Tab-separated table of N, CA and C in Angstrom:
chain	number	residue	atom	x	y	z
A	86	MET	N	0.843	-1.160	0.000
A	86	MET	CA	0.000	0.000	0.000
A	86	MET	C	0.898	1.234	0.000
A	87	THR	N	0.533	2.197	-0.790
A	87	THR	CA	1.225	3.481	-0.820
A	87	THR	C	0.175	4.555	-0.626
A	88	ARG	N	0.436	5.443	0.340
A	88	ARG	CA	-0.523	6.519	0.588
A	88	ARG	C	0.166	7.712	1.244
A	89	HIS	N	-0.412	8.877	0.991
A	89	HIS	CA	0.050	10.107	1.637
A	89	HIS	C	-0.725	10.226	2.941
A	90	LEU	N	0.004	10.396	4.051
A	90	LEU	CA	-0.637	10.431	5.362
A	90	LEU	C	-0.976	11.860	5.768
A	91	ASP	N	-2.137	12.017	6.332
A	91	ASP	CA	-2.547	13.299	6.896
A	91	ASP	C	-2.207	13.291	8.387
A	92	LEU	N	-0.930	13.021	8.678
A	92	LEU	CA	-0.439	12.912	10.047
A	92	LEU	C	0.887	13.639	10.138
A	93	SER	N	1.242	14.012	11.342
A	93	SER	CA	2.597	14.481	11.611
A	93	SER	C	2.969	14.002	13.006
A	94	PHE	N	4.270	13.884	13.229
A	94	PHE	CA	4.778	13.421	14.516
A	94	PHE	C	5.867	14.383	14.968
A	95	GLY	N	5.655	14.982	16.133
A	95	GLY	CA	6.612	15.955	16.631
A	95	GLY	C	6.676	15.940	18.138
A	96	PRO	N	6.885	17.123	18.738
A	96	PRO	CA	7.023	17.197	20.195
A	96	PRO	C	5.820	16.654	20.968
A	97	GLU	N	4.646	16.643	20.349
A	97	GLU	CA	3.449	16.144	21.026
A	97	GLU	C	3.280	14.622	20.879
A	98	SER	N	4.213	13.970	20.199
A	98	SER	CA	4.113	12.524	19.977
A	98	SER	C	4.129	11.772	21.302
A	99	ARG	N	3.496	10.602	21.272
A	99	ARG	CA	3.385	9.767	22.469
A	99	ARG	C	4.293	8.552	22.363
A	100	ASN	N	4.662	8.025	23.517
A	100	ASN	CA	5.388	6.772	23.566
A	100	ASN	C	4.363	5.660	23.383
A	101	ARG	N	4.370	5.024	22.222
A	101	ARG	CA	3.413	3.972	21.913
A	101	ARG	C	4.127	2.648	21.646
A	102	LEU	N	5.220	2.431	22.347
A	102	LEU	CA	5.992	1.216	22.107
A	102	LEU	C	5.189	-0.054	22.363
A	103	ASP	N	4.259	-0.029	23.305
A	103	ASP	CA	3.431	-1.218	23.537
A	103	ASP	C	2.616	-1.558	22.295
A	104	ALA	N	2.097	-0.550	21.596
A	104	ALA	CA	1.303	-0.782	20.385
A	104	ALA	C	2.180	-1.172	19.200
A	105	ALA	N	3.503	-0.947	19.294
A	105	ALA	CA	4.412	-1.318	18.207
A	105	ALA	C	4.555	-2.830	18.074
A	106	GLY	N	3.932	-3.577	18.966
A	106	GLY	CA	3.914	-5.025	18.853
A	106	GLY	C	2.816	-5.536	17.935
A	107	GLU	N	1.907	-4.658	17.515
A	107	GLU	CA	0.836	-5.058	16.595
A	107	GLU	C	1.447	-5.295	15.217
A	108	PRO	N	1.130	-6.425	14.568
A	108	PRO	CA	1.796	-6.754	13.305
A	108	PRO	C	1.381	-5.901	12.109
A	109	GLY	N	0.268	-5.215	12.140
A	109	GLY	CA	-0.188	-4.421	10.994
A	109	GLY	C	0.423	-3.035	10.946
A	110	ILE	N	-0.057	-2.248	9.984
A	110	ILE	CA	0.492	-0.908	9.768
A	110	ILE	C	0.282	-0.010	10.986
A	111	ASP	N	-0.757	-0.240	11.761
A	111	ASP	CA	-0.943	0.560	12.975
A	111	ASP	C	0.217	0.366	13.945
A	112	GLY	N	0.778	-0.833	14.000
A	112	GLY	CA	1.948	-1.080	14.832
A	112	GLY	C	3.169	-0.337	14.315
A	113	ALA	N	3.325	-0.286	12.986
A	113	ALA	CA	4.446	0.457	12.399
A	113	ALA	C	4.319	1.944	12.700
A	114	LEU	N	3.104	2.470	12.602
A	114	LEU	CA	2.878	3.884	12.917
A	114	LEU	C	3.124	4.168	14.398
A	115	ALA	N	2.809	3.206	15.250
A	115	ALA	CA	3.093	3.365	16.680
A	115	ALA	C	4.596	3.442	16.915
A	116	ALA	N	5.368	2.627	16.215
A	116	ALA	CA	6.829	2.672	16.346
A	116	ALA	C	7.369	3.997	15.826
A	117	LEU	N	6.836	4.472	14.702
A	117	LEU	CA	7.257	5.760	14.148
A	117	LEU	C	6.955	6.895	15.126
A	118	GLU	N	5.750	6.917	15.654
A	118	GLU	CA	5.401	7.954	16.626
A	118	GLU	C	6.295	7.861	17.860
A	119	SER	N	6.583	6.645	18.302
A	119	SER	CA	7.442	6.460	19.474
A	119	SER	C	8.845	6.987	19.224
A	120	PHE	N	9.325	6.867	17.985
A	120	PHE	CA	10.630	7.436	17.665
A	120	PHE	C	10.613	8.947	17.909
A	121	TYR	N	9.574	9.631	17.417
A	121	TYR	CA	9.525	11.090	17.571
A	121	TYR	C	9.268	11.496	19.020
A	122	PHE	N	8.567	10.662	19.775
A	122	PHE	CA	8.464	10.899	21.217
A	122	PHE	C	9.868	10.850	21.832
A	123	ALA	N	10.594	9.776	21.525
A	123	ALA	CA	11.927	9.582	22.108
A	123	ALA	C	12.862	10.720	21.708
A	124	PHE	N	12.860	11.081	20.442
A	124	PHE	CA	13.765	12.122	19.963
A	124	PHE	C	13.454	13.468	20.618
A	125	ASN	N	12.202	13.877	20.568
A	125	ASN	CA	11.834	15.204	21.064
A	125	ASN	C	11.873	15.323	22.583
A	126	ASN	N	11.871	14.190	23.272
A	126	ASN	CA	11.966	14.200	24.728
A	126	ASN	C	13.333	13.736	25.224
A	127	ALA	N	14.271	13.546	24.296
A	127	ALA	CA	15.615	13.078	24.641
A	127	ALA	C	15.549	11.852	25.553
A	128	ASP	N	14.658	10.922	25.203
A	128	ASP	CA	14.443	9.706	25.990
A	128	ASP	C	15.261	8.570	25.365
A	129	LEU	N	16.456	8.368	25.867
A	129	LEU	CA	17.367	7.394	25.286
A	129	LEU	C	16.853	5.963	25.429
A	130	ASP	N	16.153	5.657	26.524
A	130	ASP	CA	15.603	4.316	26.706
A	130	ASP	C	14.582	4.013	25.607
A	131	ALA	N	13.621	4.906	25.397
A	131	ALA	CA	12.626	4.697	24.334
A	131	ALA	C	13.301	4.677	22.970
A	132	PHE	N	14.276	5.560	22.763
A	132	PHE	CA	15.003	5.609	21.498
A	132	PHE	C	15.624	4.248	21.198
A	133	GLY	N	16.321	3.684	22.169
A	133	GLY	CA	16.963	2.389	21.982
A	133	GLY	C	15.975	1.263	21.743
A	134	ARG	N	14.774	1.388	22.272
A	134	ARG	CA	13.756	0.356	22.074
A	134	ARG	C	13.084	0.472	20.709
A	135	VAL	N	13.139	1.645	20.077
A	135	VAL	CA	12.584	1.806	18.729
A	135	VAL	C	13.510	1.165	17.697
A	136	TRP	N	14.798	1.340	17.880
A	136	TRP	CA	15.774	0.800	16.927
A	136	TRP	C	16.022	-0.682	17.192
A	137	THR	N	16.262	-1.418	16.137
A	137	THR	CA	16.688	-2.801	16.257
A	137	THR	C	18.117	-2.839	16.787
A	138	THR	N	18.501	-3.957	17.343
A	138	THR	CA	19.887	-4.133	17.756
A	138	THR	C	20.705	-4.822	16.661
A	139	HIS	N	20.090	-5.084	15.531
A	139	HIS	CA	20.757	-5.785	14.428
A	139	HIS	C	22.042	-5.047	14.028
A	140	PRO	N	23.131	-5.774	13.819
A	140	PRO	CA	24.398	-5.114	13.496
A	140	PRO	C	24.410	-4.390	12.149
A	141	LEU	N	23.450	-4.697	11.263
A	141	LEU	CA	23.400	-4.014	9.977
A	141	LEU	C	22.319	-2.942	9.904
A	142	ALA	N	21.706	-2.628	11.042
A	142	ALA	CA	20.838	-1.443	11.065
A	142	ALA	C	21.715	-0.276	10.628
A	143	GLN	N	21.137	0.654	9.868
A	143	GLN	CA	21.989	1.712	9.325
A	143	GLN	C	21.351	3.083	9.454
A	144	LEU	N	22.185	4.031	9.850
A	144	LEU	CA	21.804	5.435	9.953
A	144	LEU	C	22.678	6.209	8.986
A	145	ASN	N	22.064	6.963	8.101
A	145	ASN	CA	22.782	7.857	7.179
A	145	ASN	C	22.203	9.238	7.427
A	146	ASN	N	22.916	10.065	8.177
A	146	ASN	CA	22.367	11.386	8.445
A	146	ASN	C	23.460	12.421	8.632
A	147	PRO	N	23.059	13.696	8.746
A	147	PRO	CA	24.043	14.772	8.818
A	147	PRO	C	24.930	14.740	10.061
A	148	LEU	N	24.524	14.044	11.098
A	148	LEU	CA	25.301	14.047	12.339
A	148	LEU	C	26.262	12.885	12.432
A	149	GLY	N	25.831	11.714	11.978
A	149	GLY	CA	26.643	10.524	12.175
A	149	GLY	C	27.299	9.994	10.924
A	150	GLY	N	26.990	10.613	9.779
A	150	GLY	CA	27.478	10.029	8.532
A	150	GLY	C	26.769	8.708	8.330
A	151	ILE	N	27.526	7.652	8.140
A	151	ILE	CA	26.960	6.306	8.039
A	151	ILE	C	27.392	5.528	9.278
A	152	LEU	N	26.413	5.115	10.050
A	152	LEU	CA	26.666	4.275	11.218
A	152	LEU	C	25.902	2.975	11.053
A	153	ARG	N	26.474	1.897	11.529
A	153	ARG	CA	25.791	0.597	11.489
A	153	ARG	C	25.697	0.021	12.885
A	154	GLY	N	24.548	-0.586	13.151
A	154	GLY	CA	24.299	-1.263	14.424
A	154	GLY	C	23.531	-0.378	15.378
A	155	GLY	N	22.523	-0.973	16.002
A	155	GLY	CA	21.688	-0.228	16.935
A	155	GLY	C	22.473	0.410	18.061
A	156	SER	N	23.529	-0.246	18.535
A	156	SER	CA	24.330	0.308	19.632
A	156	SER	C	25.052	1.574	19.206
A	157	ALA	N	25.644	1.587	18.019
A	157	ALA	CA	26.354	2.779	17.532
A	157	ALA	C	25.385	3.930	17.299
A	158	ILE	N	24.206	3.610	16.789
A	158	ILE	CA	23.198	4.638	16.525
A	158	ILE	C	22.721	5.247	17.839
A	159	THR	N	22.435	4.398	18.814
A	159	THR	CA	21.992	4.891	20.122
A	159	THR	C	23.090	5.708	20.792
A	160	ALA	N	24.335	5.302	20.646
A	160	ALA	CA	25.450	6.052	21.239
A	160	ALA	C	25.550	7.459	20.641
A	161	LEU	N	25.339	7.583	19.335
A	161	LEU	CA	25.352	8.908	18.712
A	161	LEU	C	24.270	9.791	19.323
A	162	TYR	N	23.075	9.255	19.457
A	162	TYR	CA	21.978	10.055	19.987
A	162	TYR	C	22.120	10.316	21.481
A	163	ASP	N	22.844	9.478	22.184
A	163	ASP	CA	23.165	9.780	23.576
A	163	ASP	C	23.972	11.082	23.626
A	164	ARG	N	24.938	11.222	22.717
A	164	ARG	CA	25.725	12.461	22.655
A	164	ARG	C	24.855	13.651	22.242
A	165	VAL	N	23.942	13.442	21.302
A	165	VAL	CA	23.042	14.522	20.872
A	165	VAL	C	22.152	14.945	22.039
A	166	PHE	N	21.532	13.977	22.706
A	166	PHE	CA	20.604	14.279	23.796
A	166	PHE	C	21.292	14.967	24.970
A	167	HIS	N	22.568	14.683	25.177
A	167	HIS	CA	23.288	15.258	26.317
A	167	HIS	C	24.295	16.321	25.901
A	168	GLY	N	24.202	16.777	24.657
A	168	GLY	CA	25.117	17.797	24.157
A	168	GLY	C	24.594	19.206	24.393
A	169	PRO	N	25.266	20.191	23.818
A	169	PRO	CA	24.942	21.596	24.067
A	169	PRO	C	23.668	22.091	23.386
A	170	ALA	N	23.206	21.398	22.348
A	170	ALA	CA	22.048	21.870	21.582
A	170	ALA	C	20.788	21.103	21.964
A	171	ARG	N	19.681	21.807	21.958
A	171	ARG	CA	18.355	21.189	22.153
A	171	ARG	C	17.666	21.214	20.800
A	172	VAL	N	17.313	20.033	20.296
A	172	VAL	CA	16.730	19.901	18.963
A	172	VAL	C	15.310	19.369	19.086
A	173	THR	N	14.387	19.957	18.334
A	173	THR	CA	13.041	19.399	18.211
A	173	THR	C	12.665	19.396	16.738
A	174	VAL	N	11.984	18.349	16.320
A	174	VAL	CA	11.538	18.247	14.934
A	174	VAL	C	10.140	17.653	14.880
A	175	THR	N	9.464	17.966	13.787
A	175	THR	CA	8.172	17.375	13.462
A	175	THR	C	8.294	16.753	12.080
A	176	PHE	N	7.901	15.493	11.970
A	176	PHE	CA	7.926	14.763	10.707
A	176	PHE	C	6.559	14.906	10.054
A	177	GLY	N	6.533	15.433	8.839
A	177	GLY	CA	5.272	15.638	8.143
A	177	GLY	C	5.424	15.404	6.653
A	178	ASP	N	4.335	15.694	5.910
A	178	ASP	CA	4.271	15.447	4.473
A	178	ASP	C	4.749	14.027	4.181
A	179	ILE	N	4.193	13.080	4.916
A	179	ILE	CA	4.665	11.693	4.932
A	179	ILE	C	3.981	10.852	3.857
A	180	VAL	N	4.782	10.138	3.092
A	180	VAL	CA	4.267	9.101	2.205
A	180	VAL	C	4.675	7.768	2.817
A	181	GLU	N	3.684	6.901	2.961
A	181	GLU	CA	3.885	5.574	3.546
A	181	GLU	C	3.932	4.548	2.417
A	182	TYR	N	4.948	3.705	2.450
A	182	TYR	CA	5.085	2.585	1.526
A	182	TYR	C	5.105	1.337	2.407
A	183	ALA	N	4.047	0.554	2.382
A	183	ALA	CA	3.949	-0.552	3.332
A	183	ALA	C	3.494	-1.834	2.654
A	184	SER	N	4.028	-2.931	3.164
A	184	SER	CA	3.561	-4.267	2.816
A	184	SER	C	3.719	-5.109	4.068
A	185	GLU	N	3.327	-6.335	4.000
A	185	GLU	CA	3.375	-7.178	5.192
A	185	GLU	C	4.792	-7.245	5.752
A	186	GLY	N	4.942	-6.775	6.969
A	186	GLY	CA	6.221	-6.859	7.654
A	186	GLY	C	7.216	-5.760	7.346
A	187	HIS	N	6.877	-4.822	6.462
A	187	HIS	CA	7.797	-3.743	6.082
A	187	HIS	C	7.032	-2.428	5.955
A	188	ALA	N	7.675	-1.344	6.337
A	188	ALA	CA	7.076	-0.020	6.149
A	188	ALA	C	8.182	1.017	5.990
A	189	ILE	N	8.031	1.856	4.986
A	189	ILE	CA	8.926	2.980	4.757
A	189	ILE	C	8.090	4.235	4.859
A	190	PHE	N	8.607	5.213	5.584
A	190	PHE	CA	7.950	6.505	5.730
A	190	PHE	C	8.917	7.567	5.225
A	191	ALA	N	8.511	8.313	4.194
A	191	ALA	CA	9.364	9.346	3.610
A	191	ALA	C	8.648	10.684	3.697
A	192	GLY	N	9.378	11.708	4.113
A	192	GLY	CA	8.784	13.036	4.229
A	192	GLY	C	9.828	14.063	4.600
A	193	ARG	N	9.412	15.043	5.399
A	193	ARG	CA	10.308	16.127	5.781
A	193	ARG	C	10.175	16.407	7.267
A	194	GLU	N	11.324	16.531	7.912
A	194	GLU	CA	11.357	16.984	9.298
A	194	GLU	C	11.591	18.494	9.292
A	195	THR	N	10.754	19.189	10.045
A	195	THR	CA	10.948	20.621	10.230
A	195	THR	C	10.992	20.887	11.725
A	196	GLY	N	11.714	21.872	12.111
A	196	GLY	CA	11.834	22.199	13.521
A	196	GLY	C	12.969	23.151	13.718
A	197	GLY	N	13.734	22.917	14.783
A	197	GLY	CA	14.845	23.806	15.043
A	197	GLY	C	15.699	23.329	16.190
A	198	TYR	N	16.759	24.096	16.426
A	198	TYR	CA	17.662	23.798	17.531
A	198	TYR	C	18.118	25.111	18.141
A	199	SER	N	18.457	25.024	19.410
A	199	SER	CA	19.055	26.168	20.089
A	199	SER	C	20.183	25.651	20.966
A	200	VAL	N	21.170	26.501	21.163
A	200	VAL	CA	22.324	26.165	21.991
A	200	VAL	C	22.277	27.034	23.231
A	201	ASP	N	22.232	26.385	24.386
A	201	ASP	CA	22.229	27.101	25.665
A	201	ASP	C	21.164	28.193	25.725
A	202	GLY	N	19.979	27.886	25.221
A	202	GLY	CA	18.860	28.824	25.299
A	202	GLY	C	18.899	29.952	24.292
A	203	SER	N	19.806	29.892	23.326
A	203	SER	CA	19.875	30.945	22.311
A	203	SER	C	18.644	30.890	21.403
A	204	GLU	N	18.561	31.839	20.506
A	204	GLU	CA	17.454	31.880	19.546
A	204	GLU	C	17.433	30.578	18.749
A	205	THR	N	16.229	30.084	18.472
A	205	THR	CA	16.075	28.830	17.737
A	205	THR	C	16.440	29.021	16.271
A	206	VAL	N	17.257	28.111	15.768
A	206	VAL	CA	17.667	28.103	14.364
A	206	VAL	C	16.800	27.059	13.657
A	207	PRO	N	16.161	27.427	12.543
A	207	PRO	CA	15.278	26.472	11.873
A	207	PRO	C	16.033	25.310	11.218
A	208	LEU	N	15.360	24.159	11.160
A	208	LEU	CA	15.872	22.957	10.501
A	208	LEU	C	14.863	22.469	9.473
A	209	SER	N	15.358	21.958	8.367
A	209	SER	CA	14.527	21.285	7.379
A	209	SER	C	15.346	20.116	6.829
A	210	ILE	N	14.856	18.898	7.083
A	210	ILE	CA	15.617	17.692	6.762
A	210	ILE	C	14.738	16.743	5.944
A	211	ARG	N	15.222	16.349	4.768
A	211	ARG	CA	14.537	15.296	4.003
A	211	ARG	C	14.801	13.992	4.725
A	212	THR	N	13.748	13.220	4.988
A	212	THR	CA	13.873	12.068	5.889
A	212	THR	C	13.160	10.841	5.337
A	213	THR	N	13.829	9.708	5.465
A	213	THR	CA	13.226	8.405	5.164
A	213	THR	C	13.558	7.466	6.318
A	214	ARG	N	12.546	6.739	6.785
A	214	ARG	CA	12.714	5.768	7.871
A	214	ARG	C	12.116	4.432	7.435
A	215	TYR	N	12.877	3.366	7.667
A	215	TYR	CA	12.446	2.008	7.319
A	215	TYR	C	12.251	1.202	8.595
A	216	PHE	N	11.083	0.580	8.706
A	216	PHE	CA	10.748	-0.274	9.843
A	216	PHE	C	10.436	-1.674	9.333
A	217	ARG	N	10.748	-2.651	10.168
A	217	ARG	CA	10.457	-4.042	9.839
A	217	ARG	C	9.836	-4.700	11.069
A	218	TYR	N	8.866	-5.562	10.818
A	218	TYR	CA	8.247	-6.333	11.896
A	218	TYR	C	9.052	-7.599	12.085
A	219	GLU	N	9.640	-7.738	13.283
A	219	GLU	CA	10.507	-8.868	13.556
A	219	GLU	C	10.497	-9.134	15.053
A	220	ASP	N	10.489	-10.382	15.413
A	220	ASP	CA	10.513	-10.773	16.826
A	220	ASP	C	9.357	-10.151	17.620
A	221	GLY	N	8.199	-10.057	16.978
A	221	GLY	CA	6.995	-9.607	17.666
A	221	GLY	C	6.844	-8.106	17.846
A	222	ARG	N	7.632	-7.314	17.102
A	222	ARG	CA	7.474	-5.861	17.199
A	222	ARG	C	8.061	-5.180	15.966
A	223	TRP	N	7.623	-3.955	15.759
A	223	TRP	CA	8.172	-3.116	14.702
A	223	TRP	C	9.429	-2.433	15.235
A	224	SER	N	10.494	-2.484	14.457
A	224	SER	CA	11.753	-1.843	14.818
A	224	SER	C	12.275	-1.052	13.631
A	225	GLN	N	12.956	0.033	13.938
A	225	GLN	CA	13.580	0.823	12.884
A	225	GLN	C	14.900	0.160	12.499
A	226	PHE	N	15.084	-0.035	11.188
A	226	PHE	CA	16.291	-0.656	10.653
A	226	PHE	C	17.136	0.321	9.849
A	227	HIS	N	16.529	1.403	9.384
A	227	HIS	CA	17.280	2.340	8.543
A	227	HIS	C	16.688	3.731	8.654
A	228	HIS	N	17.571	4.707	8.599
A	228	HIS	CA	17.171	6.120	8.532
A	228	HIS	C	18.122	6.838	7.592
A	229	HIS	N	17.551	7.654	6.734
A	229	HIS	CA	18.360	8.541	5.899
A	229	HIS	C	17.803	9.941	6.038
A	230	GLY	N	18.671	10.883	6.367
A	230	GLY	CA	18.275	12.280	6.470
A	230	GLY	C	19.292	13.157	5.775
A	231	SER	N	18.810	14.191	5.086
A	231	SER	CA	19.688	15.104	4.360
A	231	SER	C	19.221	16.538	4.555
A	232	ILE	N	20.185	17.433	4.731
A	232	ILE	CA	19.911	18.867	4.779
A	232	ILE	C	20.418	19.452	3.469
A	233	ASP	N	19.531	20.127	2.731
A	233	ASP	CA	19.868	20.634	1.401
A	233	ASP	C	20.861	21.792	1.415
A	234	ASP	N	20.708	22.703	2.360
A	234	ASP	CA	21.512	23.921	2.391
A	234	ASP	C	22.854	23.652	3.086
A	235	ALA	N	23.960	23.806	2.361
A	235	ALA	CA	25.284	23.468	2.899
A	235	ALA	C	25.643	24.308	4.127
A	236	ALA	N	25.311	25.603	4.106
A	236	ALA	CA	25.631	26.460	5.257
A	236	ALA	C	24.803	26.057	6.474
A	237	ALA	N	23.531	25.735	6.265
A	237	ALA	CA	22.670	25.295	7.363
A	237	ALA	C	23.174	23.971	7.927
A	238	LEU	N	23.639	23.082	7.057
A	238	LEU	CA	24.190	21.803	7.488
A	238	LEU	C	25.428	22.018	8.360
A	239	ALA	N	26.343	22.853	7.904
A	239	ALA	CA	27.567	23.106	8.665
A	239	ALA	C	27.257	23.722	10.031
A	240	ALA	N	26.305	24.664	10.073
A	240	ALA	CA	25.936	25.300	11.336
A	240	ALA	C	25.322	24.280	12.297
A	241	TYR	N	24.476	23.402	11.797
A	241	TYR	CA	23.844	22.369	12.616
A	241	TYR	C	24.893	21.406	13.170
A	242	GLN	N	25.780	20.946	12.323
A	242	GLN	CA	26.829	20.035	12.775
A	242	GLN	C	27.705	20.688	13.848
A	243	SER	N	28.027	21.951	13.665
A	243	SER	CA	28.835	22.670	14.669
A	243	SER	C	28.094	22.811	15.979
A	244	ALA	N	26.814	23.137	15.908
A	244	ALA	CA	26.021	23.311	17.133
A	244	ALA	C	25.914	22.021	17.918
A	245	ILE	N	25.669	20.924	17.220
A	245	ILE	CA	25.511	19.639	17.893
A	245	ILE	C	26.832	19.179	18.511
A	246	SER	N	27.924	19.431	17.817
A	246	SER	CA	29.226	18.986	18.331
A	246	SER	C	29.802	19.923	19.386
A	247	GLY	N	29.185	21.102	19.548
A	247	GLY	CA	29.685	22.054	20.542
A	247	GLY	C	30.769	22.962	20.004
A	248	ARG	N	30.932	23.010	18.682
A	248	ARG	CA	31.971	23.849	18.086
A	248	ARG	C	31.459	25.225	17.690
A	249	SER	N	30.187	25.541	17.922
A	249	SER	CA	29.652	26.826	17.455
A	249	SER	C	30.046	27.979	18.350
């Protein structure tokens, strides 16, 4: 099934990890929403439970480059969650590509970040997330995110790393 969703997931997202055990698309959406709950609330425990522990899980994004394995991905976000910048995003304009046991969600994250309470700098990230139903729950296996504007990308990377 392919459809454009009239949904968004951001700071108001809920932790729905219990519902991520449902084998249908509602379970995949629960896992997706739980990811945005974890991210926007800097909840590393929920974050780690959304991602698979599979060694070939892969993250391709502006902060980590290419990372493989749920542990490496969670470690990167531990640094983000406990670093100098506070980041919030909302995932919207989502197209869902789903079949039995697989779901891809592609859209755009919009939001912003601030360092030590400074003025919020806007973010716009093209985003794709892949989830798979395995071992009785939906887990994220892949994420790709890209920032189009090179100057905005450099500023974001500096802010997150504490070099700004």
